[in-house]
C-alpha cells in the first residue's frame, strides 16, 4: 500500500478546516423592536437569494441561517406595518413587490439598509455597514462575532422617527398619521445635487447636505449620502457570525 505524504495530509486537513470555517459562518437577524418586522434580503447581481428573500420575525425573536460559503454581496432591511388582505401582501415601509418572500426584489424607500460583502480578499474579509442614503425606518446595527482584525459594531441606534424634520417625514396614514419613516433629501426633493446625479456624481462634486448631516449627526457610524465615507473603518477577517439587530 502506497504511503501518503504528511505534507499532503496536512494540506488536506487545512483545506477541510477552511471549508468548515466558511460553512459555519452564520447570519443572524434579531428583532429587538416592540413590534414585528418582515426582514427582506436582496443579493447584488449574480449572487444567490438567501432565505427566499424575506420572512416574518416576531418581536424579541431572532432567526439564524448559514451565510454563503463563497463571495456574496447584498443588503438587508426591515419592512414594517405589513398586512395581508384581499389576496395582497403589502408593507407600510420597505415593501418589495407586495411579496413576503421577495426572491431578491429591491425595496421601497425610505428604509435603513445593512450592506454586506462577504468572503473577499486574500484574508477572507467581510465588509459590512449601515446606510441611511435611502432614508430611515428602524434603528439597526451590525455586530460581528469572533472575527480577526478590526471588527467594530456599526449602525444607527437612534430613533430618528422622533426627530425627523417635517419635510422628510413619511406618515401612515398620509397626512396626520404617525411618522413611520424619514426620507433622504434626494427622495424628498429629487435634485441632481441631493441625489448625486449627473454633474454631481463624483466624490469631488457629491457633497453632504443639511439633510444628510441630520442623519450623520444622529448616527455617525453610517453612510448618509452616495459618496460618503463611514467614520468607523474595519478590516474584519473570518467572523463566526454577523448579527443584524433591528431596534438595538
Short mmCIF file of C-alpha atoms in Angstrom, two decimals:
data_model
loop_
_atom_site.label_atom_id
_atom_site.label_comp_id
_atom_site.label_asym_id
_atom_site.label_seq_id
_atom_site.Cartn_x
_atom_site.Cartn_y
_atom_site.Cartn_z
CA UNK A 1 0.00 0.00 0.00
CA UNK A 2 1.45 3.38 -1.01
CA UNK A 3 2.24 5.79 1.81
CA UNK A 4 0.75 9.28 1.90
CA UNK A 5 2.94 12.29 2.41
CA UNK A 6 2.47 14.04 5.79
CA UNK A 7 2.60 17.35 3.92
CA UNK A 8 -0.30 16.24 1.68
CA UNK A 9 -2.30 15.16 4.75
CA UNK A 10 -1.64 18.50 6.49
CA UNK A 11 -2.70 20.43 3.40
CA UNK A 12 -5.88 18.37 3.14
CA UNK A 13 -6.72 18.99 6.81
CA UNK A 14 -6.15 22.73 6.39
CA UNK A 15 -8.40 22.78 3.33
CA UNK A 16 -11.12 20.92 5.21
CA UNK A 17 -10.81 23.23 8.20
CA UNK A 18 -11.02 26.26 5.93
CA UNK A 19 -14.14 24.88 4.23
CA UNK A 20 -15.70 24.12 7.62
CA UNK A 21 -14.94 27.62 8.89
CA UNK A 22 -16.68 29.16 5.89
CA UNK A 23 -19.60 26.76 6.14
CA UNK A 24 -20.07 27.57 9.82
CA UNK A 25 -20.28 31.33 9.19
CA UNK A 26 -23.82 32.40 10.03
CA UNK A 27 -26.03 35.44 9.64
CA UNK A 28 -28.45 36.21 12.47
CA UNK A 29 -31.30 38.69 12.27
CA UNK A 30 -32.59 39.88 15.64
CA UNK A 31 -35.84 41.78 16.12
CA UNK A 32 -35.42 43.84 19.27
CA UNK A 33 -38.31 46.11 18.29
CA UNK A 34 -41.56 46.13 20.31
CA UNK A 35 -43.38 45.22 17.08
CA UNK A 36 -42.95 42.58 14.37
CA UNK A 37 -40.77 43.20 11.32
CA UNK A 38 -40.53 41.40 8.00
CA UNK A 39 -36.81 41.33 7.05
CA UNK A 40 -36.00 41.44 3.34
CA UNK A 41 -32.75 40.28 1.72
CA UNK A 42 -31.62 41.39 -1.74
CA UNK A 43 -28.45 39.98 -3.31
CA UNK A 44 -26.39 42.03 -5.71
CA UNK A 45 -26.47 40.86 -9.33
CA UNK A 46 -25.07 37.38 -9.82
CA UNK A 47 -25.37 36.30 -6.19
CA UNK A 48 -27.91 33.83 -4.78
CA UNK A 49 -31.07 34.79 -2.91
CA UNK A 50 -30.92 33.91 0.80
CA UNK A 51 -33.92 32.63 2.76
CA UNK A 52 -36.18 33.18 -0.26
CA UNK A 53 -35.66 36.90 0.13
CA UNK A 54 -37.80 37.57 3.19
CA UNK A 55 -39.73 36.30 6.20
CA UNK A 56 -41.69 37.29 9.30
CA UNK A 57 -39.86 37.97 12.56
CA UNK A 58 -41.87 38.40 15.74
CA UNK A 59 -40.87 40.96 18.35
CA UNK A 60 -37.97 39.84 20.58
CA UNK A 61 -37.09 36.82 18.43
CA UNK A 62 -34.26 36.01 16.04
CA UNK A 63 -33.52 33.84 13.03
CA UNK A 64 -30.12 32.43 12.09
CA UNK A 65 -29.12 30.86 8.78
CA UNK A 66 -25.87 29.85 7.06
CA UNK A 67 -24.03 32.59 5.21
CA UNK A 68 -22.87 31.68 1.69
CA UNK A 69 -19.54 29.84 1.67
CA UNK A 70 -18.34 31.85 -1.35
CA UNK A 71 -18.21 35.56 -2.09
CA UNK A 72 -21.62 37.19 -1.61
CA UNK A 73 -22.79 40.79 -1.51
CA UNK A 74 -26.18 42.30 -0.90
CA UNK A 75 -28.39 44.18 1.52
CA UNK A 76 -30.85 43.53 4.33
CA UNK A 77 -33.60 45.77 5.66
CA UNK A 78 -36.72 45.62 7.83
CA UNK A 79 -40.21 46.01 6.43
CA UNK A 80 -42.77 47.36 8.87
CA UNK A 81 -46.53 47.55 9.12
CA UNK A 82 -47.09 44.60 6.79
CA UNK A 83 -50.56 43.19 6.21
CA UNK A 84 -52.15 40.52 4.06
CA UNK A 85 -55.60 41.49 2.85
CA UNK A 86 -57.73 40.65 -0.19
CA UNK A 87 -55.01 38.35 -1.51
CA UNK A 88 -52.36 41.07 -1.38
CA UNK A 89 -49.32 41.37 0.90
CA UNK A 90 -48.11 44.94 1.47
CA UNK A 91 -45.92 46.85 3.92
CA UNK A 92 -46.05 50.45 5.12
CA UNK A 93 -42.24 50.74 4.82
CA UNK A 94 -39.65 48.75 2.88
CA UNK A 95 -42.21 46.94 0.71
CA UNK A 96 -40.74 44.79 -2.07
CA UNK A 97 -43.15 43.92 -4.83
CA UNK A 98 -46.01 43.12 -2.44
CA UNK A 99 -44.34 39.79 -1.61
CA UNK A 100 -43.47 38.21 1.72
CA UNK A 101 -40.71 36.16 0.05
CA UNK A 102 -39.35 38.83 -2.23
CA UNK A 103 -36.97 36.46 -4.07
CA UNK A 104 -34.35 39.18 -4.50
CA UNK A 105 -36.50 42.17 -5.40
CA UNK A 106 -35.48 45.63 -4.19
CA UNK A 107 -37.42 47.52 -1.56
CA UNK A 108 -39.34 50.77 -1.42
CA UNK A 109 -37.58 53.70 0.19
CA UNK A 110 -37.14 55.11 2.76
CA UNK A 111 -35.54 52.24 4.65
CA UNK A 112 -32.47 51.67 6.82
CA UNK A 113 -30.10 49.30 4.96
CA UNK A 114 -27.45 46.88 6.14
CA UNK A 115 -24.95 46.26 3.33
CA UNK A 116 -22.53 43.33 3.09
CA UNK A 117 -19.67 41.99 1.04
CA UNK A 118 -18.68 38.57 2.42
CA UNK A 119 -15.63 36.41 1.67
CA UNK A 120 -13.49 38.80 -0.33
CA UNK A 121 -9.77 39.47 -0.44
CA UNK A 122 -6.94 37.10 0.39
CA UNK A 123 -7.75 37.19 4.13
CA UNK A 124 -11.42 36.15 3.79
CA UNK A 125 -12.62 39.63 4.69
CA UNK A 126 -16.22 40.50 5.46
CA UNK A 127 -17.20 44.12 4.90
CA UNK A 128 -20.43 45.46 6.37
CA UNK A 129 -22.10 48.78 7.03
CA UNK A 130 -25.39 50.53 7.67
CA UNK A 131 -26.63 53.05 5.15
CA UNK A 132 -29.12 55.90 5.56
CA UNK A 133 -28.57 57.06 1.97
CA UNK A 134 -32.11 55.86 1.18
CA UNK A 135 -33.57 57.20 4.43
CA UNK A 136 -34.55 55.58 7.72
CA UNK A 137 -37.36 53.38 9.03
CA UNK A 138 -35.96 51.49 12.06
CA UNK A 139 -32.77 51.66 14.15
CA UNK A 140 -30.28 48.98 13.05
CA UNK A 141 -26.78 47.79 13.92
CA UNK A 142 -24.44 45.12 12.56
CA UNK A 143 -22.43 43.27 15.19
CA UNK A 144 -19.62 40.84 14.22
CA UNK A 145 -18.60 37.95 16.48
CA UNK A 146 -15.22 36.20 16.69
CA UNK A 147 -13.64 37.97 13.73
CA UNK A 148 -9.93 38.75 13.43
CA UNK A 149 -8.63 42.28 12.97
CA UNK A 150 -10.71 45.44 13.29
CA UNK A 151 -14.37 44.42 13.68
CA UNK A 152 -16.44 47.32 15.08
CA UNK A 153 -20.16 47.40 15.74
CA UNK A 154 -21.66 49.84 13.22
CA UNK A 155 -25.09 51.31 12.63
CA UNK A 156 -27.74 53.63 13.95
CA UNK A 157 -29.27 53.12 17.40
CA UNK A 158 -31.18 56.43 17.44
CA UNK A 159 -34.92 56.53 16.76
CA UNK A 160 -34.90 59.16 14.03
CA UNK A 161 -38.67 58.97 13.62
CA UNK A 162 -38.97 61.12 16.74
CA UNK A 163 -36.69 63.87 15.38
CA UNK A 164 -37.21 63.63 11.61
CA UNK A 165 -37.65 67.10 10.04
CA UNK A 166 -41.20 67.74 8.92
CA UNK A 167 -40.29 67.96 5.24
CA UNK A 168 -38.70 64.49 5.37
CA UNK A 169 -41.46 62.72 7.31
CA UNK A 170 -43.48 59.81 5.95
CA UNK A 171 -46.76 59.35 7.79
CA UNK A 172 -49.26 56.50 7.79
CA UNK A 173 -52.00 57.12 7.06
CA UNK A 174 -50.76 60.07 4.96
CA UNK A 175 -51.36 63.49 6.38
CA UNK A 176 -51.95 63.21 10.11
CA UNK A 177 -50.91 59.60 10.83
CA UNK A 178 -47.86 58.69 12.88
CA UNK A 179 -44.36 59.10 11.44
CA UNK A 180 -43.26 55.70 10.05
CA UNK A 181 -40.12 56.68 8.09
CA UNK A 182 -37.76 59.56 7.35
CA UNK A 183 -36.89 60.34 3.72
CA UNK A 184 -33.49 61.25 2.37
CA UNK A 185 -33.11 64.73 0.91
CA UNK A 186 -32.83 63.08 -2.51
CA UNK A 187 -36.18 61.33 -2.18
CA UNK A 188 -37.88 64.40 -0.71
CA UNK A 189 -36.68 66.93 -3.30
CA UNK A 190 -35.20 64.92 -6.20
CA UNK A 191 -32.50 67.39 -7.27
CA UNK A 192 -29.32 66.24 -9.01
CA UNK A 193 -27.24 67.81 -6.25
CA UNK A 194 -29.02 65.98 -3.41
CA UNK A 195 -29.17 62.73 -5.39
CA UNK A 196 -25.52 62.95 -6.55
CA UNK A 197 -26.59 62.54 -10.19
CA UNK A 198 -25.11 63.77 -13.47
CA UNK A 199 -22.58 66.56 -12.75
CA UNK A 200 -22.72 65.73 -9.02
CA UNK A 201 -21.95 62.01 -9.45
CA UNK A 202 -18.32 62.01 -8.27
CA UNK A 203 -16.51 62.16 -4.93
CA UNK A 204 -15.41 65.72 -5.80
CA UNK A 205 -18.90 67.10 -6.56
CA UNK A 206 -21.18 64.90 -4.39
CA UNK A 207 -21.25 66.63 -1.01
CA UNK A 208 -23.03 66.38 2.30
CA UNK A 209 -26.21 68.43 2.64
CA UNK A 210 -28.14 69.73 5.64
CA UNK A 211 -30.39 66.68 5.20
CA UNK A 212 -27.57 64.12 5.19
CA UNK A 213 -26.00 65.97 8.12
CA UNK A 214 -29.19 65.40 10.12
CA UNK A 215 -28.65 61.64 9.73
CA UNK A 216 -24.87 61.83 10.24
CA UNK A 217 -25.14 63.87 13.43
CA UNK A 218 -27.51 61.31 14.98
CA UNK A 219 -25.72 58.24 13.59
CA UNK A 220 -22.08 58.98 12.72
CA UNK A 221 -21.26 55.30 12.05
CA UNK A 222 -23.47 55.20 8.93
CA UNK A 223 -23.31 56.19 5.28
CA UNK A 224 -25.58 59.20 4.66
CA UNK A 225 -25.03 60.21 1.02
CA UNK A 226 -23.79 58.46 -2.11
CA UNK A 227 -20.06 59.23 -1.81
CA UNK A 228 -19.92 59.38 1.98
CA UNK A 229 -17.14 57.66 3.90
CA UNK A 230 -18.00 55.69 7.06
CA UNK A 231 -16.45 57.04 10.25
CA UNK A 232 -15.60 53.55 11.55
CA UNK A 233 -13.22 51.71 9.25
CA UNK A 234 -12.95 47.95 9.56
CA UNK A 235 -10.82 45.11 8.32
CA UNK A 236 -12.66 42.10 9.70
CA UNK A 237 -11.42 38.65 8.71
CA UNK A 238 -13.38 35.38 9.06
CA UNK A 239 -16.07 36.36 11.60
CA UNK A 240 -18.04 33.43 13.02
CA UNK A 241 -21.28 35.40 12.89
CA UNK A 242 -22.68 38.71 11.66
CA UNK A 243 -25.69 39.82 13.65
CA UNK A 244 -28.15 42.37 12.26
CA UNK A 245 -30.15 43.85 15.15
CA UNK A 246 -33.29 45.87 14.48
CA UNK A 247 -34.02 48.42 17.25
CA UNK A 248 -30.69 47.78 19.00
#
